[in-house]
Structures are given as structure tokens and as C-alpha cells.
């Protein structure tokens, strides 16, 4: 039976690992994979009264069809700034506007771009795994300190370490599944 201190350490490690998985999931949504997806603009900042602001916070973004994104800024004077931000972020499409709405046609991905995206997704997955493994290492160190300094029993410490390992394995598996799903999505023509 885990003590409160052991449970606290395990819970903190679990939260760090979950945060890494959630961050990876959100990051993978920003990859352009040949289909119109409004979330690719989440990391594109536009200069809004001197403050870098993500496009979704200054405009509504719709997908009228599978290959088109329509961006309607809440203020018309933002159209040139949004177009510039899209071009500067090198997303692979050229914006055009009719004075009210900016349209971006999403071209199909080239084989080379697909391979780049898979490599980028793999690197992001590796980074997330590093965060998960670091959280495991930190938790185990805290458990050993608690055993040495706070009187945590050796059995409790071992049991908590096993729990941390189970959580680690679960999160690494989740990361692998996210990467595999994204690779499949990228390779789907």
C-alpha cells in the first residue's frame, strides 16, 4: 500500500508525463498533411497592435471544402498582416483575398515534404519520450530520497517505482501510437 508521500510523487510524475503526451498531440495537429485543417494556424502569429497574436485569436477560420481554408479577420485592416504572417511562416501555400476573406488553397503534399513531416513528427515524439523518461527519473530519485530522509519503507519505495514504470510504459505507448497515427495520416494520399 502506497503512503501519501509516495502517491504524491507518483501523481506528480504522471501529470508531467500526461502533459508531454498532450503537448505532442497538440503539436501534431499543426502539421499540414494535404487536408485543410484550421489548427495549422495556431502557431502563426500576426502583429496585432504591436503584440504577436495567433491568427485564430484575430479571425475566424473555416474550411469550405477539403482543400481550402477561409480566414475572415474581425478587422479588415489585418488582412495584409495575416497574409504576410502566412507567407513568412512558410506553410506551403499562397494566400489570396477579396477584401474581406483570405483564401488559402492547400496543395497536395510532395513525397519529399511527406518524408520531412514524418521525420519532424518522429523527432517531436522522441522529445516527448525524453520528457517522460526525465519525469520517471525524477520520481525515482524523489522516492529514494523519501526512503532515505523521510522514513519511507523500502517495500513502499519499490512498489511506487513499479507504479511509476507502469505509468511511463503507458505514456511511451501513447506517444508511439500518436506518431504512428500521424505517419499514417501523412502518407495517405
PDB file of C-alpha atoms in Angstrom:
ATOM      1  CA  UNK A   1       0.000   0.000   0.000  1.00  0.00           C
ATOM      2  CA  UNK A   2       1.466   3.338  -1.067  1.00  0.00           C
ATOM      3  CA  UNK A   3       1.811   6.089   1.516  1.00  0.00           C
ATOM      4  CA  UNK A   4       0.522   9.599   0.855  1.00  0.00           C
ATOM      5  CA  UNK A   5       4.057  10.833   0.084  1.00  0.00           C
ATOM      6  CA  UNK A   6       4.650   8.020  -2.431  1.00  0.00           C
ATOM      7  CA  UNK A   7       1.253   8.655  -4.042  1.00  0.00           C
ATOM      8  CA  UNK A   8       2.107  12.357  -4.291  1.00  0.00           C
ATOM      9  CA  UNK A   9       5.402  11.621  -6.101  1.00  0.00           C
ATOM     10  CA  UNK A  10       3.738   9.122  -8.469  1.00  0.00           C
ATOM     11  CA  UNK A  11       0.894  11.564  -9.219  1.00  0.00           C
ATOM     12  CA  UNK A  12       3.341  14.404  -9.976  1.00  0.00           C
ATOM     13  CA  UNK A  13       5.270  12.157 -12.380  1.00  0.00           C
ATOM     14  CA  UNK A  14       2.022  11.043 -14.040  1.00  0.00           C
ATOM     15  CA  UNK A  15       0.970  14.668 -14.552  1.00  0.00           C
ATOM     16  CA  UNK A  16       4.326  15.606 -16.136  1.00  0.00           C
ATOM     17  CA  UNK A  17       4.097  12.606 -18.466  1.00  0.00           C
ATOM     18  CA  UNK A  18       0.486  13.361 -19.395  1.00  0.00           C
ATOM     19  CA  UNK A  19       1.452  16.984 -20.142  1.00  0.00           C
ATOM     20  CA  UNK A  20       4.182  15.743 -22.518  1.00  0.00           C
ATOM     21  CA  UNK A  21       1.698  13.495 -24.354  1.00  0.00           C
ATOM     22  CA  UNK A  22      -0.906  16.291 -24.548  1.00  0.00           C
ATOM     23  CA  UNK A  23       1.687  18.766 -25.843  1.00  0.00           C
ATOM     24  CA  UNK A  24       2.748  16.292 -28.554  1.00  0.00           C
ATOM     25  CA  UNK A  25      -0.882  15.716 -29.530  1.00  0.00           C
ATOM     26  CA  UNK A  26      -1.478  19.480 -29.918  1.00  0.00           C
ATOM     27  CA  UNK A  27       1.819  19.930 -31.790  1.00  0.00           C
ATOM     28  CA  UNK A  28       0.977  17.163 -34.289  1.00  0.00           C
ATOM     29  CA  UNK A  29      -2.334  18.879 -35.092  1.00  0.00           C
ATOM     30  CA  UNK A  30      -0.381  21.827 -36.536  1.00  0.00           C
ATOM     31  CA  UNK A  31       1.247  19.691 -39.255  1.00  0.00           C
ATOM     32  CA  UNK A  32      -0.165  20.339 -42.705  1.00  0.00           C
ATOM     33  CA  UNK A  33      -0.976  16.960 -44.225  1.00  0.00           C
ATOM     34  CA  UNK A  34      -2.694  17.843 -47.501  1.00  0.00           C
ATOM     35  CA  UNK A  35      -6.134  18.447 -46.000  1.00  0.00           C
ATOM     36  CA  UNK A  36      -7.445  21.817 -44.918  1.00  0.00           C
ATOM     37  CA  UNK A  37      -7.112  21.995 -41.128  1.00  0.00           C
ATOM     38  CA  UNK A  38      -7.657  25.302 -39.284  1.00  0.00           C
ATOM     39  CA  UNK A  39      -5.298  24.289 -36.455  1.00  0.00           C
ATOM     40  CA  UNK A  40      -2.247  24.741 -38.725  1.00  0.00           C
ATOM     41  CA  UNK A  41      -2.600  28.473 -37.990  1.00  0.00           C
ATOM     42  CA  UNK A  42      -2.421  28.005 -34.180  1.00  0.00           C
ATOM     43  CA  UNK A  43       1.318  28.759 -34.150  1.00  0.00           C
ATOM     44  CA  UNK A  44       1.207  31.519 -36.787  1.00  0.00           C
ATOM     45  CA  UNK A  45       1.413  34.912 -35.114  1.00  0.00           C
ATOM     46  CA  UNK A  46       0.220  38.181 -36.636  1.00  0.00           C
ATOM     47  CA  UNK A  47       1.213  41.632 -35.387  1.00  0.00           C
ATOM     48  CA  UNK A  48      -1.970  42.835 -33.658  1.00  0.00           C
ATOM     49  CA  UNK A  49      -1.491  46.361 -32.280  1.00  0.00           C
ATOM     50  CA  UNK A  50       2.154  45.618 -31.527  1.00  0.00           C
ATOM     51  CA  UNK A  51       1.513  42.213 -29.933  1.00  0.00           C
ATOM     52  CA  UNK A  52       2.264  38.895 -31.674  1.00  0.00           C
ATOM     53  CA  UNK A  53      -1.109  37.136 -31.631  1.00  0.00           C
ATOM     54  CA  UNK A  54      -2.084  33.713 -33.081  1.00  0.00           C
ATOM     55  CA  UNK A  55      -4.336  34.033 -36.153  1.00  0.00           C
ATOM     56  CA  UNK A  56      -7.256  32.104 -34.542  1.00  0.00           C
ATOM     57  CA  UNK A  57      -7.467  34.897 -31.920  1.00  0.00           C
ATOM     58  CA  UNK A  58      -7.955  37.657 -34.513  1.00  0.00           C
ATOM     59  CA  UNK A  59     -10.012  35.866 -37.168  1.00  0.00           C
ATOM     60  CA  UNK A  60     -12.445  33.033 -37.761  1.00  0.00           C
ATOM     61  CA  UNK A  61     -11.080  30.153 -39.830  1.00  0.00           C
ATOM     62  CA  UNK A  62     -13.348  27.875 -41.847  1.00  0.00           C
ATOM     63  CA  UNK A  63     -12.866  25.020 -44.297  1.00  0.00           C
ATOM     64  CA  UNK A  64     -15.379  25.486 -47.119  1.00  0.00           C
ATOM     65  CA  UNK A  65     -14.029  22.289 -48.733  1.00  0.00           C
ATOM     66  CA  UNK A  66     -11.296  19.704 -48.117  1.00  0.00           C
ATOM     67  CA  UNK A  67      -8.593  21.749 -49.854  1.00  0.00           C
ATOM     68  CA  UNK A  68      -9.467  25.350 -48.937  1.00  0.00           C
ATOM     69  CA  UNK A  69      -9.089  27.433 -45.786  1.00  0.00           C
ATOM     70  CA  UNK A  70     -11.036  30.674 -45.446  1.00  0.00           C
ATOM     71  CA  UNK A  71      -9.789  33.215 -42.904  1.00  0.00           C
ATOM     72  CA  UNK A  72     -12.109  36.072 -42.028  1.00  0.00           C
ATOM     73  CA  UNK A  73     -10.356  38.671 -39.857  1.00  0.00           C
ATOM     74  CA  UNK A  74     -12.505  40.535 -37.350  1.00  0.00           C
ATOM     75  CA  UNK A  75     -10.844  43.754 -38.518  1.00  0.00           C
ATOM     76  CA  UNK A  76     -10.332  44.308 -42.262  1.00  0.00           C
ATOM     77  CA  UNK A  77      -7.077  46.220 -41.688  1.00  0.00           C
ATOM     78  CA  UNK A  78      -5.498  42.919 -40.534  1.00  0.00           C
ATOM     79  CA  UNK A  79      -5.742  41.255 -43.970  1.00  0.00           C
ATOM     80  CA  UNK A  80      -2.242  42.325 -45.172  1.00  0.00           C
ATOM     81  CA  UNK A  81      -0.659  41.402 -41.814  1.00  0.00           C
ATOM     82  CA  UNK A  82      -2.294  37.945 -41.819  1.00  0.00           C
ATOM     83  CA  UNK A  83      -1.207  37.309 -45.419  1.00  0.00           C
ATOM     84  CA  UNK A  84       2.361  38.330 -44.546  1.00  0.00           C
ATOM     85  CA  UNK A  85       2.371  36.062 -41.461  1.00  0.00           C
ATOM     86  CA  UNK A  86       1.180  33.068 -43.527  1.00  0.00           C
ATOM     87  CA  UNK A  87       3.868  33.669 -46.175  1.00  0.00           C
ATOM     88  CA  UNK A  88       6.599  34.282 -43.558  1.00  0.00           C
ATOM     89  CA  UNK A  89       5.740  31.011 -41.765  1.00  0.00           C
ATOM     90  CA  UNK A  90       6.443  29.042 -44.940  1.00  0.00           C
ATOM     91  CA  UNK A  91       3.346  26.847 -44.638  1.00  0.00           C
ATOM     92  CA  UNK A  92       3.449  25.946 -48.314  1.00  0.00           C
ATOM     93  CA  UNK A  93       0.513  27.921 -49.642  1.00  0.00           C
ATOM     94  CA  UNK A  94      -0.080  31.384 -51.022  1.00  0.00           C
ATOM     95  CA  UNK A  95      -2.942  33.405 -49.552  1.00  0.00           C
ATOM     96  CA  UNK A  96      -5.262  35.481 -51.720  1.00  0.00           C
ATOM     97  CA  UNK A  97      -8.008  37.848 -50.600  1.00  0.00           C
ATOM     98  CA  UNK A  98     -11.122  39.526 -51.949  1.00  0.00           C
ATOM     99  CA  UNK A  99     -11.033  42.419 -49.483  1.00  0.00           C
ATOM    100  CA  UNK A 100     -12.974  40.540 -46.802  1.00  0.00           C
ATOM    101  CA  UNK A 101     -11.805  36.935 -46.714  1.00  0.00           C
ATOM    102  CA  UNK A 102      -8.344  35.417 -47.171  1.00  0.00           C
ATOM    103  CA  UNK A 103      -8.407  32.101 -49.015  1.00  0.00           C
ATOM    104  CA  UNK A 104      -5.619  29.545 -48.930  1.00  0.00           C
ATOM    105  CA  UNK A 105      -5.692  26.561 -51.265  1.00  0.00           C
ATOM    106  CA  UNK A 106      -3.960  23.594 -49.706  1.00  0.00           C
ATOM    107  CA  UNK A 107      -1.823  21.873 -52.338  1.00  0.00           C
ATOM    108  CA  UNK A 108      -1.235  18.125 -52.123  1.00  0.00           C
ATOM    109  CA  UNK A 109       1.981  17.188 -50.341  1.00  0.00           C
ATOM    110  CA  UNK A 110       5.043  16.167 -52.339  1.00  0.00           C
ATOM    111  CA  UNK A 111       6.816  12.916 -51.460  1.00  0.00           C
ATOM    112  CA  UNK A 112       9.775  14.955 -50.165  1.00  0.00           C
ATOM    113  CA  UNK A 113       7.532  17.071 -47.906  1.00  0.00           C
ATOM    114  CA  UNK A 114       5.825  13.923 -46.571  1.00  0.00           C
ATOM    115  CA  UNK A 115       9.219  12.474 -45.591  1.00  0.00           C
ATOM    116  CA  UNK A 116      10.176  15.782 -43.914  1.00  0.00           C
ATOM    117  CA  UNK A 117       6.930  15.764 -41.916  1.00  0.00           C
ATOM    118  CA  UNK A 118       7.428  12.144 -40.833  1.00  0.00           C
ATOM    119  CA  UNK A 119      10.971  12.981 -39.695  1.00  0.00           C
ATOM    120  CA  UNK A 120       9.663  16.060 -37.836  1.00  0.00           C
ATOM    121  CA  UNK A 121       6.893  14.002 -36.177  1.00  0.00           C
ATOM    122  CA  UNK A 122       9.421  11.342 -35.157  1.00  0.00           C
ATOM    123  CA  UNK A 123      11.688  13.990 -33.606  1.00  0.00           C
ATOM    124  CA  UNK A 124       8.743  15.512 -31.720  1.00  0.00           C
ATOM    125  CA  UNK A 125       7.828  12.035 -30.454  1.00  0.00           C
ATOM    126  CA  UNK A 126      11.404  11.433 -29.292  1.00  0.00           C
ATOM    127  CA  UNK A 127      11.413  14.772 -27.442  1.00  0.00           C
ATOM    128  CA  UNK A 128       8.178  13.787 -25.683  1.00  0.00           C
ATOM    129  CA  UNK A 129       9.673  10.426 -24.703  1.00  0.00           C
ATOM    130  CA  UNK A 130      12.696  12.241 -23.237  1.00  0.00           C
ATOM    131  CA  UNK A 131      10.339  14.360 -21.104  1.00  0.00           C
ATOM    132  CA  UNK A 132       8.528  11.185 -19.962  1.00  0.00           C
ATOM    133  CA  UNK A 133      11.796   9.422 -19.097  1.00  0.00           C
ATOM    134  CA  UNK A 134      13.054  12.510 -17.242  1.00  0.00           C
ATOM    135  CA  UNK A 135       9.824  12.582 -15.208  1.00  0.00           C
ATOM    136  CA  UNK A 136      10.362   8.888 -14.371  1.00  0.00           C
ATOM    137  CA  UNK A 137      13.984   9.508 -13.325  1.00  0.00           C
ATOM    138  CA  UNK A 138      12.967  12.495 -11.166  1.00  0.00           C
ATOM    139  CA  UNK A 139      10.197  10.486  -9.489  1.00  0.00           C
ATOM    140  CA  UNK A 140      12.530   7.584  -8.710  1.00  0.00           C
ATOM    141  CA  UNK A 141      15.117   9.996  -7.273  1.00  0.00           C
ATOM    142  CA  UNK A 142      12.423  11.590  -5.089  1.00  0.00           C
ATOM    143  CA  UNK A 143      11.284   8.154  -3.914  1.00  0.00           C
ATOM    144  CA  UNK A 144      14.859   7.170  -2.969  1.00  0.00           C
ATOM    145  CA  UNK A 145      15.286  10.478  -1.079  1.00  0.00           C
ATOM    146  CA  UNK A 146      11.968   9.906   0.689  1.00  0.00           C
ATOM    147  CA  UNK A 147      13.115   6.427   1.707  1.00  0.00           C
ATOM    148  CA  UNK A 148      16.429   7.780   2.999  1.00  0.00           C
ATOM    149  CA  UNK A 149      15.273  11.039   4.635  1.00  0.00           C
ATOM    150  CA  UNK A 150      11.545  10.674   5.356  1.00  0.00           C
ATOM    151  CA  UNK A 151      11.350   7.088   6.547  1.00  0.00           C
ATOM    152  CA  UNK A 152       9.525   5.675   3.515  1.00  0.00           C
ATOM    153  CA  UNK A 153       9.730   1.867   3.736  1.00  0.00           C
ATOM    154  CA  UNK A 154      11.786   0.002   1.136  1.00  0.00           C
ATOM    155  CA  UNK A 155       8.755  -2.050   0.071  1.00  0.00           C
ATOM    156  CA  UNK A 156       6.673   1.101  -0.436  1.00  0.00           C
ATOM    157  CA  UNK A 157       9.509   2.700  -2.402  1.00  0.00           C
ATOM    158  CA  UNK A 158       9.803  -0.372  -4.688  1.00  0.00           C
ATOM    159  CA  UNK A 159       6.028  -0.536  -5.152  1.00  0.00           C
ATOM    160  CA  UNK A 160       5.930   3.165  -6.059  1.00  0.00           C
ATOM    161  CA  UNK A 161       8.830   2.672  -8.516  1.00  0.00           C
ATOM    162  CA  UNK A 162       6.867  -0.128 -10.198  1.00  0.00           C
ATOM    163  CA  UNK A 163       3.840   2.175 -10.418  1.00  0.00           C
ATOM    164  CA  UNK A 164       5.996   4.934 -11.977  1.00  0.00           C
ATOM    165  CA  UNK A 165       7.343   2.406 -14.506  1.00  0.00           C
ATOM    166  CA  UNK A 166       3.784   1.300 -15.432  1.00  0.00           C
ATOM    167  CA  UNK A 167       2.788   4.941 -15.975  1.00  0.00           C
ATOM    168  CA  UNK A 168       5.961   5.511 -18.031  1.00  0.00           C
ATOM    169  CA  UNK A 169       5.245   2.499 -20.250  1.00  0.00           C
ATOM    170  CA  UNK A 170       1.635   3.628 -20.742  1.00  0.00           C
ATOM    171  CA  UNK A 171       2.712   7.136 -21.807  1.00  0.00           C
ATOM    172  CA  UNK A 172       5.515   5.932 -24.106  1.00  0.00           C
ATOM    173  CA  UNK A 173       2.967   3.628 -25.765  1.00  0.00           C
ATOM    174  CA  UNK A 174       0.564   6.581 -26.172  1.00  0.00           C
ATOM    175  CA  UNK A 175       3.357   8.625 -27.801  1.00  0.00           C
ATOM    176  CA  UNK A 176       4.193   5.764 -30.186  1.00  0.00           C
ATOM    177  CA  UNK A 177       0.505   5.459 -31.126  1.00  0.00           C
ATOM    178  CA  UNK A 178       0.211   9.213 -31.784  1.00  0.00           C
ATOM    179  CA  UNK A 179       3.305   9.169 -34.018  1.00  0.00           C
ATOM    180  CA  UNK A 180       2.136   6.045 -35.892  1.00  0.00           C
ATOM    181  CA  UNK A 181      -1.295   7.593 -36.500  1.00  0.00           C
ATOM    182  CA  UNK A 182       0.267  10.859 -37.731  1.00  0.00           C
ATOM    183  CA  UNK A 183       2.668   8.983 -40.051  1.00  0.00           C
ATOM    184  CA  UNK A 184      -0.263   7.037 -41.497  1.00  0.00           C
ATOM    185  CA  UNK A 185      -2.187  10.294 -41.989  1.00  0.00           C
ATOM    186  CA  UNK A 186       0.831  11.944 -43.671  1.00  0.00           C
ATOM    187  CA  UNK A 187       1.366   9.019 -46.062  1.00  0.00           C
ATOM    188  CA  UNK A 188      -2.321   8.839 -47.037  1.00  0.00           C
ATOM    189  CA  UNK A 189      -2.589  10.489 -50.452  1.00  0.00           C
TER     190      UNK A 189
END
